[in-house]
Structures are given as C-alpha cells and as structure tokens.
XYZ file of C-alpha atoms in Angstrom:
665
model
C 11.852 2.825 17.728
C 9.695 3.392 20.795
C 5.921 3.283 20.326
C 2.849 2.863 22.514
C 0.120 2.459 19.911
C 0.014 -0.092 17.080
C -2.210 0.096 14.014
C -3.206 -3.363 12.769
C -3.553 -3.314 8.978
C -5.708 -6.432 8.839
C -9.000 -7.926 9.929
C -10.656 -10.980 11.449
C -8.940 -13.509 13.657
C -5.406 -12.272 13.040
C -6.388 -8.721 14.029
C -7.765 -10.075 17.318
C -4.618 -12.159 17.839
C -2.390 -9.098 17.411
C -4.638 -7.131 19.761
C -3.988 -9.753 22.436
C -0.257 -9.372 21.867
C -0.536 -5.609 22.234
C -2.476 -5.884 25.492
C 0.148 -8.250 26.872
C 2.806 -5.558 26.402
C 0.599 -2.675 27.536
C 0.304 -1.275 24.004
C -2.858 0.282 22.577
C -4.305 -1.147 19.373
C -5.860 0.648 16.421
C -8.245 -1.294 14.191
C -8.822 -0.217 10.613
C -11.948 -1.635 9.076
C -14.035 -1.651 5.937
C -17.720 -0.790 5.793
C -18.457 -4.528 5.677
C -16.583 -5.102 8.961
C -18.124 -2.251 10.950
C -19.731 -4.630 13.476
C -16.946 -7.240 13.539
C -15.494 -8.382 16.895
C -11.987 -7.094 16.095
C -13.385 -3.582 15.691
C -15.280 -3.632 18.992
C -12.268 -4.986 20.905
C -9.714 -2.437 19.655
C -8.711 0.590 21.719
C -9.269 2.802 18.661
C -10.978 2.098 15.328
C -11.078 3.900 11.981
C -13.180 3.089 8.907
C -10.901 3.250 5.867
C -13.232 2.482 2.967
C -15.659 0.199 1.220
C -16.016 -3.558 1.436
C -13.787 -4.312 -1.565
C -10.197 -4.895 -0.349
C -8.885 -2.423 -2.937
C -10.930 0.272 -1.216
C -9.836 -0.589 2.317
C -7.336 -3.247 3.405
C -5.184 -2.758 0.286
C -5.458 1.037 0.361
C -2.018 2.145 1.577
C -2.857 5.858 1.690
C -5.993 5.266 3.770
C -4.095 3.063 6.223
C -1.304 5.619 6.677
C -3.866 8.403 7.099
C -5.527 6.365 9.859
C -2.155 5.827 11.556
C -1.440 9.551 11.549
C -4.950 10.448 12.725
C -4.788 8.062 15.692
C -1.192 8.729 16.671
C -0.035 5.175 16.022
C 3.713 4.716 16.145
C 3.835 1.298 14.466
C 1.947 -0.762 11.900
C 1.488 -4.534 12.093
C 0.401 -6.052 8.746
C -0.739 -9.470 10.017
C -0.792 -11.917 7.100
C -2.348 -11.626 3.673
C -3.327 -8.252 2.217
C -0.222 -5.984 2.415
C 1.877 -8.158 4.735
C 4.437 -9.068 2.040
C 4.206 -5.861 0.045
C 7.653 -4.248 0.035
C 6.163 -0.950 -1.139
C 3.862 -0.865 1.877
C 6.718 -1.577 4.295
C 8.772 1.203 2.704
C 5.819 3.622 2.857
C 5.316 2.895 6.550
C 8.973 3.581 7.277
C 8.928 6.721 5.106
C 5.981 8.011 7.167
C 8.154 7.816 10.277
C 6.411 4.699 11.615
C 7.776 1.315 12.626
C 6.861 -1.573 10.343
C 6.398 -4.709 12.463
C 8.235 -7.039 10.145
C 11.430 -7.276 8.137
C 12.966 -4.524 6.035
C 11.440 -3.745 2.653
C 14.517 -5.042 0.796
C 14.182 -8.471 2.413
C 10.469 -8.592 1.593
C 11.180 -7.700 -2.044
C 13.963 -10.270 -2.385
C 11.951 -13.129 -0.881
C 8.794 -11.994 -2.709
C 10.440 -12.857 -6.006
C 10.618 -16.640 -6.153
C 13.471 -16.355 -8.634
C 15.549 -14.021 -6.443
C 14.705 -16.027 -3.326
C 15.984 -19.263 -4.867
C 19.162 -17.494 -5.970
C 19.688 -16.278 -2.397
C 19.081 -19.801 -1.092
C 21.646 -21.253 -3.487
C 24.144 -18.596 -2.418
C 23.560 -19.585 1.219
C 24.128 -23.259 0.425
C 20.474 -24.272 0.709
C 19.415 -26.929 -1.839
C 16.833 -25.916 -4.462
C 14.816 -27.949 -6.949
C 16.331 -28.406 -10.411
C 14.750 -26.072 -12.943
C 15.072 -22.844 -14.885
C 14.959 -19.415 -13.213
C 16.642 -17.263 -15.839
C 15.814 -13.731 -16.985
C 15.149 -14.827 -20.561
C 11.368 -15.244 -20.523
C 10.922 -15.925 -24.235
C 8.746 -18.852 -25.260
C 11.645 -20.436 -27.128
C 13.931 -20.377 -24.084
C 11.267 -21.640 -21.684
C 10.292 -24.488 -24.003
C 13.923 -25.423 -24.563
C 14.507 -25.513 -20.794
C 11.334 -27.568 -20.374
C 12.673 -30.213 -22.757
C 15.962 -30.295 -20.864
C 14.216 -30.575 -17.485
C 11.787 -33.273 -18.598
C 8.366 -34.088 -17.192
C 6.753 -33.815 -14.763
C 7.517 -30.186 -13.979
C 5.750 -27.090 -12.697
C 5.403 -23.699 -14.311
C 5.272 -21.213 -11.411
C 4.750 -17.474 -11.126
C 7.813 -15.691 -9.782
C 5.658 -13.337 -7.709
C 3.066 -16.023 -6.927
C 1.735 -17.795 -3.910
C -1.166 -19.972 -2.824
C -1.167 -21.916 -6.080
C -1.934 -18.873 -8.267
C 0.013 -18.837 -11.523
C 1.024 -22.489 -11.176
C 0.570 -25.255 -13.762
C 1.608 -28.914 -13.712
C 2.973 -30.307 -16.993
C 3.094 -34.077 -17.468
C 3.296 -34.013 -21.281
C 5.682 -31.678 -23.153
C 2.987 -31.079 -25.757
C 1.020 -29.198 -23.073
C 3.932 -26.938 -22.104
C 3.112 -23.958 -24.404
C -0.449 -23.685 -23.086
C 0.698 -24.151 -19.464
C 3.280 -21.376 -19.802
C 0.804 -19.012 -21.450
C -1.944 -19.570 -18.876
C 0.452 -19.338 -15.922
C 1.780 -16.043 -17.285
C -1.718 -14.642 -17.758
C -2.808 -15.622 -14.257
C 0.409 -14.262 -12.742
C -0.076 -10.949 -14.521
C -3.668 -10.674 -13.349
C -3.035 -11.758 -9.764
C 0.356 -10.178 -9.057
C 1.032 -7.691 -11.842
C 4.125 -9.660 -12.872
C 4.046 -12.223 -15.716
C 7.495 -13.727 -14.989
C 7.504 -17.501 -14.521
C 10.064 -20.195 -13.810
C 10.241 -23.965 -14.255
C 10.794 -26.470 -11.492
C 10.946 -30.252 -11.214
C 7.768 -31.716 -9.735
C 8.000 -34.166 -6.840
C 4.656 -36.015 -6.920
C 4.598 -37.441 -3.373
C 6.450 -34.749 -1.486
C 5.781 -33.252 1.922
C 5.677 -29.583 2.873
C 7.972 -28.866 5.821
C 8.756 -25.386 7.099
C 11.018 -23.820 9.700
C 10.122 -20.830 11.878
C 12.976 -18.334 12.234
C 13.196 -15.291 14.485
C 15.776 -12.540 14.126
C 16.349 -9.338 16.067
C 17.960 -6.054 15.013
C 21.182 -6.960 16.840
C 22.228 -9.733 14.465
C 20.836 -12.766 16.310
C 18.828 -15.313 14.312
C 17.301 -18.434 15.873
C 14.999 -21.184 14.711
C 11.886 -22.166 16.672
C 11.529 -25.640 15.229
C 9.658 -27.051 12.265
C 6.101 -27.672 11.132
C 4.454 -30.003 8.637
C 1.772 -28.543 6.350
C 1.461 -31.380 3.835
C -2.308 -31.746 3.944
C -3.299 -29.308 1.197
C -5.990 -28.673 -1.363
C -5.025 -26.685 -4.469
C -1.798 -25.692 -2.681
C -3.802 -24.220 0.222
C -2.991 -25.656 3.650
C -5.788 -27.419 5.532
C -4.148 -28.832 8.657
C -0.765 -27.865 10.127
C 1.208 -29.544 12.884
C 4.396 -29.115 14.871
C 6.846 -30.663 14.964
C 7.014 -32.333 11.544
C 6.535 -36.044 12.220
C 8.416 -38.940 10.643
C 11.399 -36.793 9.674
C 14.921 -38.280 9.975
C 16.899 -36.504 12.693
C 19.793 -35.662 10.387
C 17.407 -34.257 7.787
C 15.615 -32.172 10.406
C 18.873 -30.755 11.776
C 20.027 -29.858 8.271
C 16.746 -28.095 7.468
C 16.873 -26.088 10.699
C 20.457 -24.956 10.255
C 19.893 -24.141 6.558
C 16.925 -21.915 7.461
C 18.986 -19.984 9.990
C 21.862 -19.717 7.516
C 19.602 -18.256 4.837
C 18.061 -15.723 7.236
C 21.510 -14.666 8.459
C 22.797 -14.279 4.899
C 20.170 -11.637 4.094
C 20.337 -9.860 7.478
C 16.822 -10.907 8.363
C 14.914 -9.437 11.314
C 11.485 -10.262 12.795
C 9.535 -13.487 12.167
C 9.966 -15.446 8.981
C 9.288 -18.928 7.674
C 11.573 -20.913 5.410
C 9.517 -23.457 3.473
C 10.840 -26.701 2.030
C 9.666 -29.521 -0.175
C 10.763 -32.832 1.342
C 10.917 -35.842 -0.982
C 10.996 -39.002 1.197
C 11.550 -41.241 -1.832
C 14.812 -39.477 -2.704
C 15.715 -38.601 0.874
C 16.204 -34.975 -0.190
C 14.745 -31.576 0.621
C 14.590 -28.382 -1.422
C 13.985 -24.727 -0.696
C 10.552 -23.508 -1.847
C 10.229 -19.949 -0.563
C 10.555 -17.713 2.478
C 7.470 -16.042 3.897
C 8.427 -12.700 5.401
C 5.539 -12.398 7.835
C 3.595 -14.041 10.609
C 2.166 -17.355 9.355
C -1.412 -18.550 9.719
C -0.037 -21.640 11.451
C 2.112 -19.810 14.019
C 0.010 -21.075 16.995
C 1.352 -24.636 16.713
C 4.888 -23.317 17.149
C 3.747 -21.252 20.127
C 2.147 -24.377 21.620
C 5.279 -26.545 21.536
C 7.804 -23.809 22.436
C 5.819 -21.664 24.864
C 7.107 -18.577 23.002
C 4.604 -15.851 22.093
C 5.529 -15.032 18.502
C 3.416 -11.894 18.224
C 4.888 -10.551 21.441
C 8.396 -11.023 20.060
C 7.472 -9.408 16.766
C 6.434 -6.332 18.716
C 9.510 -6.453 20.983
C 11.838 -6.689 17.994
C 9.966 -3.792 16.422
C 10.868 -1.786 19.525
C 14.515 -2.680 19.030
C 14.801 -5.237 21.827
C 17.353 -8.022 21.644
C 16.232 -11.640 21.961
C 16.422 -12.619 25.627
C 17.061 -16.313 24.948
C 19.591 -18.357 23.007
C 19.080 -21.289 20.651
C 19.812 -23.762 23.452
C 17.028 -22.195 25.532
C 14.384 -23.112 22.949
C 12.773 -26.350 24.072
C 10.068 -28.369 22.324
C 7.199 -29.958 24.225
C 4.705 -32.419 22.787
C 2.754 -32.098 19.567
C 0.322 -29.452 18.316
C -2.230 -29.459 15.493
C -4.096 -26.551 13.921
C -7.290 -26.902 11.891
C -8.343 -24.102 9.575
C -12.071 -23.457 9.910
C -13.526 -22.051 6.711
C -16.981 -20.988 5.545
C -17.311 -23.413 2.666
C -19.171 -26.554 1.664
C -16.669 -29.336 0.843
C -19.484 -31.640 -0.310
C -20.334 -29.161 -3.105
C -16.865 -28.553 -4.528
C -15.961 -26.324 -1.577
C -18.572 -23.744 -2.484
C -18.131 -20.630 -0.300
C -20.802 -20.099 2.347
C -22.112 -16.656 3.261
C -24.738 -15.314 5.624
C -25.182 -14.487 9.292
C -23.849 -16.773 12.013
C -26.910 -17.621 14.085
C -25.216 -20.122 16.405
C -21.591 -20.116 17.562
C -20.903 -22.719 20.246
C -17.202 -23.664 20.179
C -15.711 -26.355 22.413
C -14.195 -25.455 25.764
C -10.655 -26.216 26.857
C -8.846 -25.688 23.540
C -7.388 -22.625 21.844
C -9.636 -21.018 19.258
C -8.361 -18.021 17.302
C -11.587 -16.679 15.813
C -12.627 -13.616 13.872
C -16.360 -14.143 14.316
C -19.052 -14.637 16.945
C -22.791 -15.235 17.053
C -24.385 -12.517 14.956
C -21.347 -11.976 12.701
C -22.056 -11.624 9.003
C -19.877 -13.633 6.617
C -19.702 -11.835 3.273
C -18.153 -12.672 -0.065
C -15.446 -10.012 -0.116
C -12.784 -11.784 1.970
C -11.081 -15.122 2.470
C -13.335 -17.930 3.706
C -11.182 -18.793 6.757
C -13.046 -17.647 9.879
C -11.117 -19.286 12.703
C -8.390 -21.727 13.709
C -8.679 -24.537 16.234
C -5.412 -25.434 17.999
C -4.766 -28.437 20.238
C -1.639 -29.527 22.135
C -0.922 -32.975 23.569
C 2.099 -35.041 24.664
C 2.210 -36.876 21.322
C 0.733 -36.782 17.821
C -1.888 -39.460 18.428
C -3.119 -37.575 21.474
C -3.259 -34.320 19.526
C -5.357 -35.984 16.808
C -7.772 -37.333 19.439
C -8.057 -33.880 21.019
C -8.684 -32.250 17.653
C -11.424 -34.740 16.746
C -13.080 -34.324 20.152
C -12.991 -30.544 19.757
C -14.626 -30.704 16.314
C -17.264 -33.070 17.680
C -18.193 -30.437 20.258
C -18.338 -27.471 17.872
C -21.800 -26.332 16.768
C -22.253 -23.523 14.247
C -25.467 -22.335 12.635
C -26.442 -19.994 9.850
C -23.288 -20.522 7.804
C -21.880 -23.883 6.758
C -18.299 -24.709 7.739
C -15.745 -27.335 6.721
C -15.581 -28.986 10.169
C -16.931 -32.373 9.071
C -14.421 -32.487 6.231
C -11.542 -31.624 8.557
C -12.718 -34.380 10.887
C -12.634 -36.827 7.979
C -9.031 -35.792 7.260
C -7.956 -36.200 10.894
C -9.515 -39.656 11.187
C -8.307 -40.911 7.797
C -5.876 -43.832 8.011
C -3.384 -42.098 5.686
C -3.176 -39.016 7.906
C -2.937 -41.004 11.110
C -0.170 -43.193 9.653
C 1.527 -40.159 8.057
C 1.184 -41.488 4.524
C -0.341 -38.251 3.188
C 1.485 -35.764 0.963
C 0.847 -32.416 -0.706
C -1.188 -33.842 -3.590
C -2.651 -36.825 -1.769
C -6.308 -35.841 -1.317
C -7.466 -37.742 -4.452
C -5.848 -40.868 -2.993
C -7.518 -40.311 0.373
C -10.962 -39.768 -1.181
C -10.863 -41.399 -4.642
C -14.657 -41.206 -4.990
C -14.875 -37.739 -3.489
C -16.056 -36.822 -0.023
C -19.655 -36.840 1.102
C -21.193 -35.117 4.101
C -22.018 -37.610 6.890
C -25.744 -38.061 7.522
C -27.534 -39.127 10.709
C -28.359 -42.792 11.198
C -31.702 -43.963 12.550
C -30.739 -43.532 16.185
C -29.341 -40.047 15.619
C -32.460 -38.965 13.710
C -34.629 -40.186 16.557
C -32.587 -38.281 19.122
C -32.598 -35.145 16.951
C -36.407 -35.279 16.847
C -36.452 -35.702 20.627
C -34.205 -32.652 20.988
C -36.615 -30.520 18.973
C -39.582 -32.016 20.808
C -38.145 -31.066 24.196
C -37.078 -27.656 22.894
C -40.613 -26.817 21.803
C -42.186 -27.891 25.096
C -41.948 -25.166 27.790
C -40.091 -26.303 30.885
C -42.353 -27.960 33.390
C -45.288 -28.322 31.003
C -46.638 -31.473 29.498
C -45.880 -31.327 25.774
C -49.436 -32.495 25.116
C -50.645 -29.265 26.710
C -48.197 -26.993 24.916
C -47.580 -28.211 21.390
C -50.614 -26.378 20.025
C -50.874 -26.539 16.261
C -47.965 -28.977 16.026
C -49.944 -31.700 17.787
C -51.717 -34.473 15.924
C -54.758 -35.272 18.055
C -57.275 -38.093 18.255
C -58.994 -37.321 14.916
C -55.714 -38.149 13.213
C -55.756 -41.530 14.906
C -52.683 -40.985 17.078
C -53.635 -39.171 20.285
C -50.754 -37.424 22.015
C -48.287 -37.842 19.154
C -46.140 -35.056 17.708
C -44.740 -35.411 14.185
C -41.530 -34.032 12.675
C -40.467 -34.324 9.038
C -36.916 -34.482 7.712
C -36.110 -33.065 4.286
C -35.424 -36.550 2.919
C -38.568 -38.401 4.067
C -42.236 -38.051 3.170
C -43.292 -39.819 6.360
C -42.627 -38.141 9.720
C -40.788 -39.188 12.841
C -43.490 -39.540 15.500
C -42.687 -38.751 19.123
C -44.958 -39.868 21.943
C -44.769 -40.087 25.703
C -43.279 -37.719 28.275
C -39.663 -36.933 29.256
C -39.725 -39.866 31.669
C -40.169 -42.194 28.672
C -40.061 -40.815 25.110
C -40.619 -43.059 22.103
C -39.644 -42.160 18.552
C -41.189 -44.113 15.673
C -39.147 -43.668 12.482
C -40.602 -43.728 8.947
C -39.410 -47.313 8.496
C -41.335 -48.410 11.597
C -38.312 -48.727 13.876
C -38.964 -47.541 17.436
C -36.318 -46.014 19.705
C -37.157 -45.354 23.339
C -35.264 -43.063 25.705
C -35.843 -42.664 29.439
C -35.363 -39.652 31.739
C -34.632 -37.384 28.788
C -33.701 -33.777 29.451
C -32.470 -30.886 27.326
C -30.470 -28.517 29.512
C -27.408 -26.330 29.033
C -26.872 -27.362 25.421
C -26.918 -31.094 26.236
C -29.414 -33.877 25.636
C -29.210 -36.548 28.317
C -31.114 -39.698 29.188
C -30.916 -43.478 29.020
C -31.354 -45.923 26.148
C -31.601 -49.604 27.066
C -30.521 -48.601 30.560
C -27.272 -47.030 29.353
C -26.893 -43.308 30.138
C -25.918 -40.869 27.405
C -25.141 -37.166 27.150
C -24.814 -35.425 23.790
C -24.121 -31.806 22.935
C -27.310 -30.489 21.333
C -28.409 -27.116 19.998
C -31.590 -26.018 18.236
C -31.979 -23.014 15.959
C -34.597 -21.671 13.628
C -33.395 -21.743 10.008
C -35.805 -20.048 7.638
C -38.969 -22.115 7.390
C -37.783 -25.064 9.473
C -35.818 -26.077 12.580
C -32.182 -27.171 12.610
C -30.860 -29.552 15.262
C -27.116 -29.838 15.911
C -26.386 -33.123 17.672
C -23.100 -34.685 18.736
C -22.807 -38.231 17.377
C -20.179 -40.917 16.923
C -19.622 -39.524 13.404
C -19.172 -35.969 14.667
C -21.558 -33.054 14.930
C -24.513 -33.907 12.688
C -27.072 -31.349 11.532
C -30.668 -32.476 10.969
C -33.289 -30.213 9.397
C -36.774 -30.851 10.765
C -40.210 -29.425 10.011
C -43.227 -29.412 12.291
C -46.765 -29.831 10.997
C -47.204 -26.073 11.151
C -44.001 -25.576 9.112
C -45.389 -27.918 6.457
C -48.623 -25.914 6.196
C -46.830 -22.541 6.133
C -44.459 -23.673 3.378
C -47.341 -24.906 1.225
C -49.249 -21.681 1.802
C -46.246 -19.550 0.828
C -45.783 -21.482 -2.421
C -42.460 -21.994 -4.249
C -40.301 -19.671 -6.288
C -37.809 -20.056 -9.095
C -37.578 -23.238 -11.123
C -35.312 -25.509 -13.103
C -35.270 -22.972 -15.940
C -33.670 -20.214 -13.833
C -29.997 -19.931 -12.875
C -29.680 -18.105 -9.542
C -26.639 -17.009 -7.553
C -25.863 -19.641 -4.892
C -24.228 -16.911 -2.758
C -23.517 -13.181 -2.869
C -20.616 -12.291 -5.137
C -19.284 -10.285 -8.053
C -20.016 -11.365 -11.619
C -16.658 -12.086 -13.260
C -17.908 -13.394 -16.619
C -21.148 -13.930 -18.515
C -20.428 -16.594 -21.125
C -23.743 -16.592 -22.993
C -26.027 -14.177 -24.830
C -29.786 -14.203 -25.458
C -30.618 -16.760 -28.111
C -27.688 -19.076 -27.325
C -28.452 -22.790 -27.110
C -26.818 -24.470 -24.096
C -26.562 -27.967 -22.700
C -27.212 -28.833 -19.081
C -23.984 -28.255 -17.172
C -22.546 -25.627 -19.551
C -21.019 -22.696 -17.686
C -23.287 -19.669 -18.029
C -21.833 -17.275 -15.446
C -18.580 -17.130 -13.448
C -19.048 -15.643 -9.978
C -16.220 -14.438 -7.726
C -16.761 -14.919 -3.992
C -14.250 -15.183 -1.136
C -11.328 -14.828 -3.555
C -12.501 -17.899 -5.520
C -14.069 -18.186 -8.963
C -17.248 -20.282 -9.108
C -18.466 -21.597 -12.475
C -22.276 -21.661 -12.455
C -23.721 -24.302 -14.817
C -26.961 -24.360 -16.774
C -29.561 -26.248 -14.704
C -31.203 -27.624 -17.867
C -30.605 -27.717 -21.609
C -32.356 -24.985 -23.549
C -32.181 -21.538 -25.099
C -31.089 -18.431 -23.193
C -34.033 -16.007 -23.097
C -32.966 -13.369 -20.568
C -29.774 -12.310 -18.786
C -30.146 -10.323 -15.578
C -26.483 -9.534 -14.824
C -23.307 -8.175 -16.415
C -19.579 -8.492 -15.625
C -18.703 -6.318 -12.637
C -22.162 -6.512 -11.069
C -22.419 -7.381 -7.382
C -25.327 -9.756 -6.845
C -27.095 -11.025 -3.746
C -27.513 -14.678 -2.839
C -30.399 -16.319 -4.762
C -30.510 -13.395 -7.215
C -31.697 -14.465 -10.708
C -28.872 -14.471 -13.262
C -29.997 -16.239 -16.452
C -33.422 -17.378 -17.687
C -33.710 -20.390 -20.012
C -36.406 -21.775 -22.266
C -35.963 -25.497 -21.476
C -35.454 -27.962 -24.276
C -38.585 -30.001 -24.993
C-alpha cells in the first residue's frame, strides 16, 4: 500500500486542496486536466500534469480509461477522486484497484451499497439507525408505488435510488399528482444516473440537515469528528455549512454521533465518510438520509474546529496507517462557517456566469479554498462553484461577523458571483436566530431577492474612485483628463463627468484631492477631503470623519467598473466617461427585441419551436445547458418565429443569436 505519487482525478479547488495534502506528506501530485483547464491553477501547481481529453466531462474527468492511462504513464501509485465526478463510482474504485493502484477512499462494495439509497437505508435500519417512514421495496410497478403512496399519505417525496443533489426528486402534496411525480422522477433518474428505481419517503417540511463526519482506518477503528449543519439550501444544494450544528439537544447530538459510528462499523467502513440526517425539531426526531462515501465539500469546517487535516488522514489511511488518536482525543474548538462561492447571478434566477476573471482580490486573514485566480476562464462545462470561504471564531455569532466582513472585502471582476446573496443569507434574522430550515428560502425572501444598489453617498465615492484612478499620480486631474474633461465652453470649467447606467444626467466631480466635490444628478453635493486611492483603498474625510474603503477599478468592455466596500457589502458601480459615451454612440447597437440570444456559452438541449410558429412573450423557445443546469430561454416579444440558428447538441457562444422573431404588431 506504499506510494509516493498520487493522481488527483478532479479539478479546481478540490484538486488544489489535495495537492496541499500531498505536499504536507512529501508526496508528489499528478494533475489530469481537460483541454478547457489547460491554464488552470491546479494544473500549474501540480508536480506532473497530463491532458486526458476534451472539455466535456465525458471526454475527460469521467473517462476512466484515460485517467488510468495517465496514472500508468506518470507512475502514480494511488488515485484520489476528490468529490463529484467519479468519487462515488464503485466501478471506478474497482478499476483503480484492479490496475494495481490504491484508491484513496472506501472499498468499492461500500461505495455501491451506500450509492443505492434503498440499500443504504436497509443497512441503516439493520444498524439500528432510524429512517424516515416510506416504501423502499423492489416492486417498482406503478400500482405498487401508488398503493404505498396512499398508505404513506401526503406530503411525501419521490426520490431516485441512485440520486443526489435533488435530481430525480419530486414533492407530492396531493395524491392526484402522484402518478406524474413518479413518472417524471423515474425519467430524470434514468437520464441522470442510468437507474430509474425510485422510493417514497415522508416529507418533513421544516426539517434541518445535520451530518456527522466519520473516519475509519484499515485496522478496524472508526471515529466521529463531530457534526455539521447544512440546512441553508436551494433546490437541495447546500449554500452555507457550519460546524458544529447549533441549537441541537445534547442527547440528540450524542445519539446521532454514535449512530453514525455504528453504521460505519457495521459495513466495515474505511477512509472518510459522512452520515447525513434529517432532523425534525417539531417531532424531536432524526432520520438517516444517506451516507456520502467521499470527502465532502464542507470538510474545512470540521478541520477548523478539530484541528485535524482530513485530506492528510485520507492519504495516511490509504497507505495503511492506523489512526494515531482515539475518540477521546478529538476535541472541538469554537465555531466555523463555510460559504460556497459560485459563478451565478442570484438576482436573475441564479443564471450561471461565464467569462474571464479580470479581478480577483480576496480578503486576507481567512481561509479561501479556490480553484481560480485573476486571468482564469470560467466556462460552461463544469459546476459553478469556484471557491469556498471558511471562517473560524470562538462562537457562532463571531463566525457570522467574520464571514460578513470577509465577503465585504472580496472584490471580483469579469464574472459575477453570488457573494452579495450569501451576505444576505448570513445577515438574515432567520439565519442568525437559527430559524432557517432546508426549504426555508421562500420564507426568508418571500418577494425574492434583489441585488443591493449603491446609495447616493456610495455613488459619489465610486465616481471619486474612478476620477482618482484616471488621474496620473502627482498630476492635477485638470491637466490629465484629456477628452474626458468638460471645459469652459460647456459652462463648467474644471469639472469631470461620469455617467451611471441608470441615470441620464452625470455625476460631476470638481476640485482636487485635497477637496473633491461630487454633484449627483439630483443636485445633492458630497464633499470629501484629503482623498487618496492607494493600495486598493480609497481614504479621506467626510464632515471631518475619516474613512477607508476597499476600492478597485477595472475596465469592463465599453465602460469602467468600480468595486467599493460599503455598509451593504461590496457594491459594483458601472460608470462611463464622456469619451465612453461618444465611442458607444459611434459603434452603434446590435441585436434587438426581436432576437433571442444566448445569455452565456452553453450546449443547446432543446429547441421548442419551428419556423412559422406563433409565440407569446415569455414562451420558452430554447433550453440551454450550462454549468450542469438547464436554462429556459424565453421569447423576448410576442410574434412569429422566422429563423432558427441552432439545433439540439450545438455548442453556442455567449450572445450568439438563437431565434429570430417577427414581432407582433
């Protein structure tokens, strides 16, 4: 079981995290990468790197033969699957072992057993772990499933046996909807996992998601490393994770921990694993959900409160080492929170964001597990999660404050992220009081969530940031602004003007750094003294009170983008100079309301119309797949379809024309 070189069958931030674990133990790392990831940080930082195929996961990160060929070619003695992709594929684990390599994870039989939700729940019951009432039988006929549904009663869930992440799951609140729910869950399960088997389970509407980290070696020792709460979820995808689980009765916590260890022992489990529970506070009960047989995305919060390097111990166990500590040696310190940072726009139904990262300025003093850097290209082929921000404090309130402060100091350009949304979750009264639950987002934001916008003072400061950025150091801006200056013929000598995208009238800046005045479109004037833009900070005084804000400026297409730290978080303001206004007018516009264009690069999954079809505004014309999500693209206007520029299976670029309409008169 000895090895000195580890192939990492994954990408992005988890590949970099495993590389750090390898370096800690003096092991060499081998990165495998797709054509799309050729310039990614995890490739550059590996000791060895091999391209294994095209950008599509099926051609690279899911290509077992290519991965094993790369392991043989580089002399790797072990394979670490990370999470996602092949990490819970029993066939992959068996193939690695058959090739004479060490699989850094549990045995294939354990992966297969826990990969079937039906088998996993049977194993949990056998180990004395409570499970939700429901039906998990082999008879998959419609008649049997509908009969069991009537016995179970509503509300209940139809769930894919081989599922995960909310795929193949349907909520039934009316028995009349059960046949359609079963049929659609089966179809999605077949398409996503190649297995149409489903089961029925009672639905707990205000439940929490609590999980227990277990660690087992090859010598028969199994320990728990505490619990985590992952209740803040959207579409069954975790958003924020924390350890330990707060507001959990001590007796309940102890029972969950011991049950997780008991289950792992009963199946002879080795390596890292996570036993996940549904906790129903109203009933005072918990139920087994599933066991994840891999490293979890949220493992850093457990590392933070225990001081135990989980990746290091995965590798040590892979080498056959026995755990060097007992259960009583595991101590828990403080509270940790992890925020998943994703390339998506929550204000537009979480639309995936793609493009090149032009600015990457993370906060200092906190842990950031990231797969990207300035210059990285975010494509549509992979999951939208780019990084994870982890904070650790003596208590939960302190951890929340640290997390908010870290988000407020994080500036990213070129690709939109979900940081403002995560900040809204952290500062929401329900989250802070621990009233949230797995389906609670509609309660937290009943009218939906909107992106925060700068107030008058923030807009004035953003214009000052750009003004100082455009003036060379040491020069009077009135000598250096050139074509951006409005001079005496315009009636405002020595005044520079900047337009936001939402105002026809500009923000006018006058004066010098000693005293800068900003006149807003509504006539309000804000004056700042001793202003300076240095080292990514804007500083000065307003009404005699000093201030210092994180501030970054970047060029974004035909305008400037200012990132400014405010009391509402990091706010982005798009500003145009006078020259930008003239250049945009000279270039003219393109497209129009009669043209449906791709909002991002992606693969065309469906085209739902044909030439000659009459459509209403909002009708779905094309379904685009990007970042593992399906995006329904609606008709921008009512009219008749005149031309279609794409077909199912096509890969299209961002802003590519898809459907042309003849608008309704």
